[in-house]
Amino acid sequence: MGFWFYLLLVASFLLYSVVSPTNPVLPFSWIILDNMAVYLCLISIAFVLSFGVVWSESISLSERSFLLVSVVSSLLCFMSNNALLFWFFYELSILPLLISLFVNSPYSERFIAGWYLLGYVIVTSLPMLFILVYLSVTNGSYFISSWNITDEIGHILAFILFVLFITKVPLPPFHSWLPIVHAEASTFVSVVLSGYVMKLGIIGVFRFCSEIFMGLGSFISVVFLFSIMFLFVSYSELDTKRWLAFLSLSHILIAVVAIYYVEGFSFISIVFCLGHGLSAGLMFYLFSVFYNACGSRNWLIIGMADNISNLWRIQLVLGFLTLVSFPPSINFITEVITIGSSVSNFSVMLLLCIYVLLSGVIPVVLLSYLLCNTSNRGFSGLFTSVNFVTLVSLWCVWFFMPLL
């Protein structure tokens, strides 16, 4: 199976190489490979390769099957130029994770979390399908690239689509499912959710709602206030997965702000999505390593554990540096560009600066606790050299990609 994963990676780059930058739609019109699609596909492919190398022996056959269906569906969703296929693969990317949440999660409250997520899927799925069919009929084509939404009804439907898509990002007030699902899901589901599933909403906003998005400045400002609030909420969380879930809720807003304020928004937004997906996903993996080592997801217990190798603690330091957008990481570059592009709106620029400060301080405080309270000063303990080298390599590529 690893051969096919690498073949899929090569095929993605080959497809992108034959696409003209001025005409990202392939000749047969079913696939669109613009920058947004390519970068988001890279997230999905990166996670497939990571699972193949790092977790090849630690996830069950059913989880591998769910992963394969979800990843392939996300790739086809990101690249689809057909509205019906987009909807089909959009929903199919999420359903395997929902089933895995019910079947493979080891936590007792998984059914509550599963029904919570299922409710959002059911409520948003059919309205989205009806709207996409209506827009396809009124525009005379099911190909998204040929649509031109200019009438009032079209703008109203685009706004409804915007609401439906942000439930998957998720943005307030539709964010409540994410911390619940992350807390009760298996690590595999948490990694995938933070990796590329949250980006399905971003691609939906970009594909269908760009005409009305620029008129939502007040909403963006209100959501930004929620983002800062999530940072404070994360500071009070002792559960590592809930902590990272709230931090992800806060961080993902930068992608939305970049869409609104940055010229050439699609590139900056998707680059941030790439960085966020890799860093959050790898941090969830590290938390699973620490959970297996000390039997708890509590920060206080993890900090006092003496059976975690310092090699893994080095990994934790690298992970925290990615979360705080330490230079020259991708997230650092995108945040600086976003702040520079918001100078025309002083209040938003001020909020961005506060966000950058708090998002850096809070993880560093936790990191200092973890490093200062450990009694293990050696490099033995829970450690797999292949996993360690793989993760270090991924983080090195992620950190220094902006310098290339």
Short mmCIF file of C-alpha atoms in Angstrom, two decimals:
data_model
loop_
_atom_site.label_atom_id
_atom_site.label_comp_id
_atom_site.label_asym_id
_atom_site.label_seq_id
_atom_site.Cartn_x
_atom_site.Cartn_y
_atom_site.Cartn_z
CA MET A 1 0.00 0.00 0.00
CA GLY A 2 2.91 2.35 0.65
CA PHE A 3 3.79 2.18 -3.06
CA TRP A 4 0.37 3.48 -4.02
CA PHE A 5 0.61 6.31 -1.52
CA TYR A 6 3.89 7.50 -3.02
CA LEU A 7 2.47 7.02 -6.50
CA LEU A 8 -0.47 9.21 -5.52
CA LEU A 9 1.93 11.92 -4.36
CA VAL A 10 3.86 11.83 -7.64
CA ALA A 11 0.64 11.83 -9.65
CA SER A 12 -0.57 14.94 -7.84
CA PHE A 13 2.56 16.86 -8.77
CA LEU A 14 2.39 15.62 -12.36
CA LEU A 15 -1.21 16.76 -12.67
CA TYR A 16 -0.30 20.15 -11.29
CA SER A 17 2.62 20.51 -13.69
CA VAL A 18 0.36 20.21 -16.75
CA VAL A 19 -2.01 22.91 -15.57
CA SER A 20 -1.51 26.44 -16.82
CA PRO A 21 -1.42 29.01 -13.98
CA THR A 22 -3.97 31.10 -15.85
CA ASN A 23 -6.33 28.21 -16.47
CA PRO A 24 -6.39 25.80 -13.53
CA VAL A 25 -9.21 23.66 -14.96
CA LEU A 26 -8.10 20.54 -16.78
CA PRO A 27 -9.34 20.07 -20.35
CA PHE A 28 -12.05 17.58 -19.41
CA SER A 29 -13.46 20.09 -16.86
CA TRP A 30 -14.11 17.62 -14.05
CA ILE A 31 -10.98 18.50 -12.07
CA ILE A 32 -9.74 21.92 -11.04
CA LEU A 33 -6.16 22.20 -9.79
CA ASP A 34 -5.58 25.74 -8.63
CA ASN A 35 -3.25 26.63 -5.75
CA MET A 36 -6.01 26.04 -3.22
CA ALA A 37 -6.64 22.48 -4.41
CA VAL A 38 -2.97 21.53 -4.70
CA TYR A 39 -1.92 22.74 -1.25
CA LEU A 40 -4.91 21.18 0.48
CA CYS A 41 -4.26 17.92 -1.35
CA LEU A 42 -0.71 18.04 -0.02
CA ILE A 43 -2.11 18.03 3.52
CA SER A 44 -4.11 14.87 2.88
CA ILE A 45 -1.21 13.15 1.13
CA ALA A 46 1.21 14.13 3.90
CA PHE A 47 -1.04 12.50 6.47
CA VAL A 48 -1.36 9.32 4.43
CA LEU A 49 2.42 9.06 4.20
CA SER A 50 2.77 9.86 7.90
CA PHE A 51 0.29 7.15 8.87
CA GLY A 52 2.06 4.71 6.59
CA VAL A 53 5.46 5.35 8.18
CA VAL A 54 4.66 6.22 11.79
CA TRP A 55 1.45 4.32 12.53
CA SER A 56 1.66 1.36 10.19
CA GLU A 57 1.57 -1.08 13.12
CA SER A 58 -0.47 0.83 15.68
CA ILE A 59 -3.78 1.34 13.86
CA SER A 60 -6.23 -1.42 13.09
CA LEU A 61 -7.24 -2.64 9.65
CA SER A 62 -10.64 -0.96 9.96
CA GLU A 63 -9.01 2.36 10.81
CA ARG A 64 -6.71 2.03 7.81
CA SER A 65 -9.74 1.41 5.60
CA PHE A 66 -11.56 4.41 7.05
CA LEU A 67 -8.44 6.53 6.55
CA LEU A 68 -8.08 5.48 2.92
CA VAL A 69 -11.71 6.27 2.10
CA SER A 70 -11.57 9.60 3.90
CA VAL A 71 -8.28 10.71 2.34
CA VAL A 72 -9.23 9.74 -1.21
CA SER A 73 -12.58 11.48 -0.77
CA SER A 74 -10.91 14.64 0.53
CA LEU A 75 -8.51 14.67 -2.43
CA LEU A 76 -11.38 14.35 -4.89
CA CYS A 77 -13.37 17.00 -3.01
CA PHE A 78 -10.48 19.49 -3.10
CA MET A 79 -10.03 18.94 -6.85
CA SER A 80 -13.64 18.53 -7.95
CA ASN A 81 -15.09 21.02 -10.41
CA ASN A 82 -18.48 19.31 -10.47
CA ALA A 83 -20.91 20.56 -7.82
CA LEU A 84 -22.56 17.18 -7.20
CA LEU A 85 -19.25 15.34 -6.97
CA PHE A 86 -17.96 18.05 -4.66
CA TRP A 87 -20.91 17.49 -2.32
CA PHE A 88 -20.61 13.70 -2.49
CA PHE A 89 -16.90 13.58 -1.65
CA TYR A 90 -17.30 16.40 0.90
CA GLU A 91 -19.69 14.27 2.92
CA LEU A 92 -17.82 11.01 2.24
CA SER A 93 -14.65 12.53 3.72
CA ILE A 94 -16.40 12.88 7.07
CA LEU A 95 -18.56 9.73 7.27
CA PRO A 96 -15.67 7.23 7.77
CA LEU A 97 -14.41 9.31 10.68
CA LEU A 98 -17.88 9.38 12.19
CA ILE A 99 -18.12 5.59 11.95
CA SER A 100 -14.63 5.23 13.42
CA LEU A 101 -15.65 7.49 16.29
CA PHE A 102 -18.45 5.08 17.18
CA VAL A 103 -16.51 1.87 16.54
CA ASN A 104 -12.86 2.46 17.44
CA SER A 105 -12.82 5.16 20.09
CA PRO A 106 -11.68 3.84 23.51
CA TYR A 107 -13.51 6.53 25.49
CA SER A 108 -16.84 6.08 27.26
CA GLU A 109 -18.50 9.27 26.00
CA ARG A 110 -17.86 8.52 22.34
CA PHE A 111 -21.55 8.00 21.59
CA ILE A 112 -22.46 11.46 22.83
CA ALA A 113 -19.69 12.99 20.72
CA GLY A 114 -20.69 10.85 17.74
CA TRP A 115 -24.33 11.87 17.87
CA TYR A 116 -23.26 15.47 18.28
CA LEU A 117 -21.19 15.32 15.09
CA LEU A 118 -23.85 13.30 13.27
CA GLY A 119 -26.39 16.01 14.02
CA TYR A 120 -24.24 18.64 12.32
CA VAL A 121 -23.67 16.37 9.32
CA ILE A 122 -27.38 15.63 8.84
CA VAL A 123 -28.55 19.22 9.33
CA THR A 124 -26.04 20.66 6.84
CA SER A 125 -25.90 17.90 4.22
CA LEU A 126 -29.30 18.03 2.49
CA PRO A 127 -29.65 21.85 2.41
CA MET A 128 -26.20 22.04 0.83
CA LEU A 129 -27.19 19.50 -1.84
CA PHE A 130 -30.42 21.34 -2.69
CA ILE A 131 -28.63 24.69 -3.00
CA LEU A 132 -25.86 23.27 -5.19
CA VAL A 133 -28.42 21.65 -7.50
CA TYR A 134 -30.40 24.91 -7.73
CA LEU A 135 -27.28 26.97 -8.51
CA SER A 136 -26.22 24.41 -11.11
CA VAL A 137 -29.59 24.58 -12.85
CA THR A 138 -29.77 28.39 -12.80
CA ASN A 139 -26.21 28.69 -14.13
CA GLY A 140 -26.81 26.05 -16.79
CA SER A 141 -23.89 23.88 -15.71
CA TYR A 142 -22.77 21.63 -12.89
CA PHE A 143 -19.18 22.82 -13.35
CA ILE A 144 -18.31 25.29 -10.60
CA SER A 145 -15.75 27.18 -12.69
CA SER A 146 -18.48 28.30 -15.11
CA TRP A 147 -20.78 29.76 -12.45
CA ASN A 148 -21.46 33.47 -12.22
CA ILE A 149 -23.60 34.32 -9.19
CA THR A 150 -24.82 37.89 -9.57
CA ASP A 151 -28.54 37.92 -8.71
CA GLU A 152 -29.97 38.54 -5.25
CA ILE A 153 -31.30 35.00 -4.78
CA GLY A 154 -27.89 33.62 -5.71
CA HIS A 155 -26.22 35.81 -3.09
CA ILE A 156 -28.71 34.68 -0.45
CA LEU A 157 -28.03 31.05 -1.29
CA ALA A 158 -24.28 31.72 -1.26
CA PHE A 159 -24.65 33.14 2.24
CA ILE A 160 -26.53 30.02 3.35
CA LEU A 161 -23.74 27.92 1.88
CA PHE A 162 -21.26 30.04 3.82
CA VAL A 163 -23.10 29.21 7.05
CA LEU A 164 -23.14 25.52 6.16
CA PHE A 165 -19.44 25.44 5.33
CA ILE A 166 -18.25 27.24 8.45
CA THR A 167 -19.81 24.50 10.57
CA LYS A 168 -16.97 22.28 9.31
CA VAL A 169 -14.16 24.81 9.80
CA PRO A 170 -15.67 25.41 12.43
CA LEU A 171 -16.34 29.06 13.24
CA PRO A 172 -18.54 30.42 16.03
CA PRO A 173 -21.35 29.89 16.78
CA PHE A 174 -21.00 26.38 15.28
CA HIS A 175 -17.77 25.44 17.04
CA SER A 176 -19.07 23.47 20.01
CA TRP A 177 -18.77 20.03 18.38
CA LEU A 178 -15.00 20.18 17.87
CA PRO A 179 -13.73 20.04 21.50
CA ILE A 180 -16.30 17.35 22.33
CA VAL A 181 -15.37 15.16 19.37
CA HIS A 182 -11.63 15.62 19.88
CA ALA A 183 -11.90 14.66 23.55
CA GLU A 184 -13.76 11.41 22.82
CA ALA A 185 -12.28 10.39 19.48
CA SER A 186 -9.33 8.10 18.94
CA THR A 187 -6.04 9.78 18.16
CA PHE A 188 -6.36 8.73 14.53
CA VAL A 189 -9.66 10.61 14.17
CA SER A 190 -8.31 13.66 16.01
CA VAL A 191 -5.28 13.82 13.73
CA VAL A 192 -7.41 13.62 10.59
CA LEU A 193 -9.98 16.14 11.87
CA SER A 194 -7.32 18.74 12.60
CA GLY A 195 -5.33 17.82 9.51
CA TYR A 196 -7.64 18.16 6.54
CA VAL A 197 -11.30 17.79 7.55
CA MET A 198 -11.37 21.29 9.06
CA LYS A 199 -10.08 22.56 5.70
CA LEU A 200 -13.09 21.19 3.82
CA GLY A 201 -15.03 24.20 5.04
CA ILE A 202 -12.29 26.55 3.80
CA ILE A 203 -12.39 25.09 0.29
CA GLY A 204 -16.18 25.40 0.30
CA VAL A 205 -16.05 29.08 1.26
CA PHE A 206 -13.43 29.70 -1.41
CA ARG A 207 -15.28 27.85 -4.18
CA PHE A 208 -18.84 29.04 -3.59
CA CYS A 209 -18.91 32.10 -1.34
CA SER A 210 -16.17 34.42 -2.59
CA GLU A 211 -18.72 36.86 -4.07
CA ILE A 212 -20.39 37.55 -0.73
CA PHE A 213 -17.48 36.94 1.65
CA MET A 214 -16.02 40.43 1.31
CA GLY A 215 -19.23 41.89 2.72
CA LEU A 216 -18.90 40.02 6.02
CA GLY A 217 -16.34 42.25 7.72
CA SER A 218 -18.41 42.70 10.88
CA PHE A 219 -18.82 38.95 11.23
CA ILE A 220 -15.07 38.44 10.82
CA SER A 221 -14.40 40.96 13.60
CA VAL A 222 -16.86 39.26 15.98
CA VAL A 223 -15.41 35.83 15.23
CA PHE A 224 -11.95 37.23 15.89
CA LEU A 225 -13.03 38.17 19.41
CA PHE A 226 -14.12 34.57 19.89
CA SER A 227 -10.69 33.47 18.73
CA ILE A 228 -9.00 35.41 21.51
CA MET A 229 -11.53 34.03 23.98
CA PHE A 230 -10.65 30.47 22.87
CA LEU A 231 -7.03 31.18 23.75
CA PHE A 232 -8.01 31.97 27.33
CA VAL A 233 -10.27 28.91 27.47
CA SER A 234 -7.41 26.71 26.31
CA TYR A 235 -5.25 28.09 29.11
CA SER A 236 -7.68 26.61 31.66
CA GLU A 237 -7.78 23.15 30.05
CA LEU A 238 -5.80 20.34 31.68
CA ASP A 239 -6.86 17.75 29.09
CA THR A 240 -4.27 17.82 26.29
CA LYS A 241 -6.72 16.99 23.49
CA ARG A 242 -9.30 19.56 24.57
CA TRP A 243 -6.50 22.10 24.99
CA LEU A 244 -5.31 21.54 21.43
CA ALA A 245 -8.90 21.55 20.14
CA PHE A 246 -9.54 25.02 21.57
CA LEU A 247 -6.16 26.20 20.32
CA SER A 248 -7.06 24.92 16.83
CA LEU A 249 -10.36 26.80 17.00
CA SER A 250 -8.39 29.94 17.66
CA HIS A 251 -5.68 29.33 15.06
CA ILE A 252 -7.89 28.35 12.13
CA LEU A 253 -9.42 31.83 12.14
CA ILE A 254 -6.20 33.20 10.64
CA ALA A 255 -7.06 31.38 7.42
CA VAL A 256 -10.44 33.14 7.35
CA VAL A 257 -8.92 36.54 8.16
CA ALA A 258 -6.36 36.03 5.39
CA ILE A 259 -9.16 35.39 2.91
CA TYR A 260 -10.74 38.70 3.88
CA TYR A 261 -7.75 41.03 4.17
CA VAL A 262 -4.79 39.69 2.19
CA GLU A 263 -4.46 40.39 -1.51
CA GLY A 264 -3.95 37.07 -3.23
CA PHE A 265 -5.84 35.63 -0.26
CA SER A 266 -6.13 32.08 -1.53
CA PHE A 267 -2.39 31.46 -1.42
CA ILE A 268 -1.83 32.87 2.08
CA SER A 269 -4.89 31.15 3.48
CA ILE A 270 -4.05 27.72 2.12
CA VAL A 271 -0.40 27.99 3.15
CA PHE A 272 -1.56 28.66 6.69
CA CYS A 273 -3.94 25.69 6.41
CA LEU A 274 -0.99 23.54 5.36
CA GLY A 275 1.07 24.62 8.36
CA HIS A 276 -1.82 24.32 10.80
CA GLY A 277 -2.81 20.88 9.54
CA LEU A 278 0.68 19.46 9.89
CA SER A 279 1.48 21.00 13.28
CA ALA A 280 -1.85 20.18 14.95
CA GLY A 281 -1.92 16.65 13.54
CA LEU A 282 1.59 15.86 14.70
CA MET A 283 0.87 17.31 18.15
CA PHE A 284 -2.12 14.99 18.51
CA TYR A 285 0.20 12.11 17.67
CA LEU A 286 2.67 13.20 20.35
CA PHE A 287 -0.13 13.42 22.89
CA SER A 288 -1.02 9.81 22.10
CA VAL A 289 2.60 8.82 22.76
CA PHE A 290 2.52 10.53 26.15
CA TYR A 291 -0.87 9.01 26.95
CA ASN A 292 0.51 5.53 26.28
CA ALA A 293 3.51 6.32 28.47
CA CYS A 294 1.76 7.67 31.56
CA GLY A 295 -1.89 6.63 31.10
CA SER A 296 -3.28 10.15 31.29
CA ARG A 297 -4.02 13.18 29.13
CA ASN A 298 -3.67 15.54 32.08
CA TRP A 299 -0.92 18.14 31.75
CA LEU A 300 -0.01 17.84 35.44
CA ILE A 301 0.53 14.08 35.25
CA ILE A 302 2.39 14.24 31.95
CA GLY A 303 4.69 16.89 33.38
CA MET A 304 5.63 14.64 36.31
CA ALA A 305 6.05 11.44 34.26
CA ASP A 306 9.55 9.96 34.40
CA ASN A 307 9.18 7.27 31.72
CA ILE A 308 9.05 9.55 28.68
CA SER A 309 12.30 9.77 26.78
CA ASN A 310 13.90 13.18 26.43
CA LEU A 311 14.03 12.49 22.70
CA TRP A 312 10.25 12.66 22.71
CA ARG A 313 10.43 15.81 24.84
CA ILE A 314 12.60 17.33 22.12
CA GLN A 315 9.79 16.49 19.74
CA LEU A 316 7.38 18.21 22.08
CA VAL A 317 9.52 21.36 22.04
CA LEU A 318 9.50 21.34 18.23
CA GLY A 319 5.75 20.84 18.25
CA PHE A 320 5.17 23.76 20.58
CA LEU A 321 7.42 25.96 18.45
CA THR A 322 5.21 25.24 15.46
CA LEU A 323 2.09 26.07 17.47
CA VAL A 324 3.51 29.44 18.57
CA SER A 325 4.48 30.28 14.96
CA PHE A 326 8.16 30.42 15.77
CA PRO A 327 10.19 31.86 12.86
CA PRO A 328 10.75 30.82 10.14
CA SER A 329 7.76 28.47 10.17
CA ILE A 330 4.96 28.71 7.64
CA ASN A 331 2.52 29.98 10.24
CA PHE A 332 4.88 32.79 11.22
CA ILE A 333 5.19 34.00 7.63
CA THR A 334 1.44 33.93 7.03
CA GLU A 335 0.63 35.73 10.28
CA VAL A 336 3.11 38.51 9.50
CA ILE A 337 1.68 38.96 6.00
CA THR A 338 -1.87 39.00 7.38
CA ILE A 339 -1.01 41.65 9.98
CA GLY A 340 0.70 43.76 7.33
CA SER A 341 -2.33 43.53 5.07
CA SER A 342 -4.75 44.67 7.79
CA VAL A 343 -3.12 48.07 8.43
CA SER A 344 -6.11 49.78 6.83
CA ASN A 345 -8.26 48.57 9.74
CA PHE A 346 -6.58 49.52 13.02
CA SER A 347 -8.97 47.57 15.25
CA VAL A 348 -8.41 44.33 13.33
CA MET A 349 -4.65 44.87 13.27
CA LEU A 350 -4.71 45.43 17.04
CA LEU A 351 -6.70 42.24 17.57
CA LEU A 352 -4.26 40.35 15.36
CA CYS A 353 -1.31 41.59 17.40
CA ILE A 354 -3.05 40.59 20.65
CA TYR A 355 -3.82 37.20 19.15
CA VAL A 356 -0.21 36.63 18.08
CA LEU A 357 1.02 37.58 21.56
CA LEU A 358 -1.41 35.35 23.44
CA SER A 359 -1.09 32.41 21.04
CA GLY A 360 2.64 32.46 21.68
CA VAL A 361 2.59 32.99 25.44
CA ILE A 362 0.06 30.31 26.42
CA PRO A 363 1.81 27.29 24.80
CA VAL A 364 5.20 28.50 26.05
CA VAL A 365 3.90 28.62 29.64
CA LEU A 366 2.75 25.00 29.37
CA LEU A 367 6.00 23.98 27.73
CA SER A 368 8.03 25.52 30.55
CA TYR A 369 6.00 23.50 33.06
CA LEU A 370 6.57 20.25 31.18
CA LEU A 371 10.31 20.82 30.87
CA CYS A 372 10.88 22.01 34.43
CA ASN A 373 8.98 19.25 36.23
CA THR A 374 10.42 16.15 34.62
CA SER A 375 12.77 13.97 36.62
CA ASN A 376 14.00 12.06 33.58
CA ARG A 377 17.25 13.50 32.26
CA GLY A 378 18.22 10.61 29.99
CA PHE A 379 17.39 9.60 26.46
CA SER A 380 15.99 6.17 27.27
CA GLY A 381 12.37 5.29 27.79
CA LEU A 382 9.49 5.21 25.38
CA PHE A 383 11.20 5.75 22.06
CA THR A 384 11.12 4.39 18.52
CA SER A 385 13.98 5.60 16.36
CA VAL A 386 12.08 5.34 13.08
CA ASN A 387 9.16 7.34 14.43
CA PHE A 388 11.47 9.94 15.92
CA VAL A 389 13.49 10.43 12.74
CA THR A 390 10.31 10.59 10.69
CA LEU A 391 8.75 13.26 12.87
CA VAL A 392 11.95 15.31 13.03
CA SER A 393 12.22 15.18 9.25
CA LEU A 394 8.63 16.34 8.83
CA TRP A 395 9.14 19.23 11.21
CA CYS A 396 12.42 20.25 9.55
CA VAL A 397 10.72 20.36 6.15
CA TRP A 398 7.80 22.26 7.65
CA PHE A 399 10.02 24.77 9.44
CA PHE A 400 12.39 25.60 6.65
CA MET A 401 10.03 25.37 3.67
CA PRO A 402 9.49 29.19 3.74
CA LEU A 403 13.23 29.70 3.24
CA LEU A 404 13.31 27.74 -0.02
#
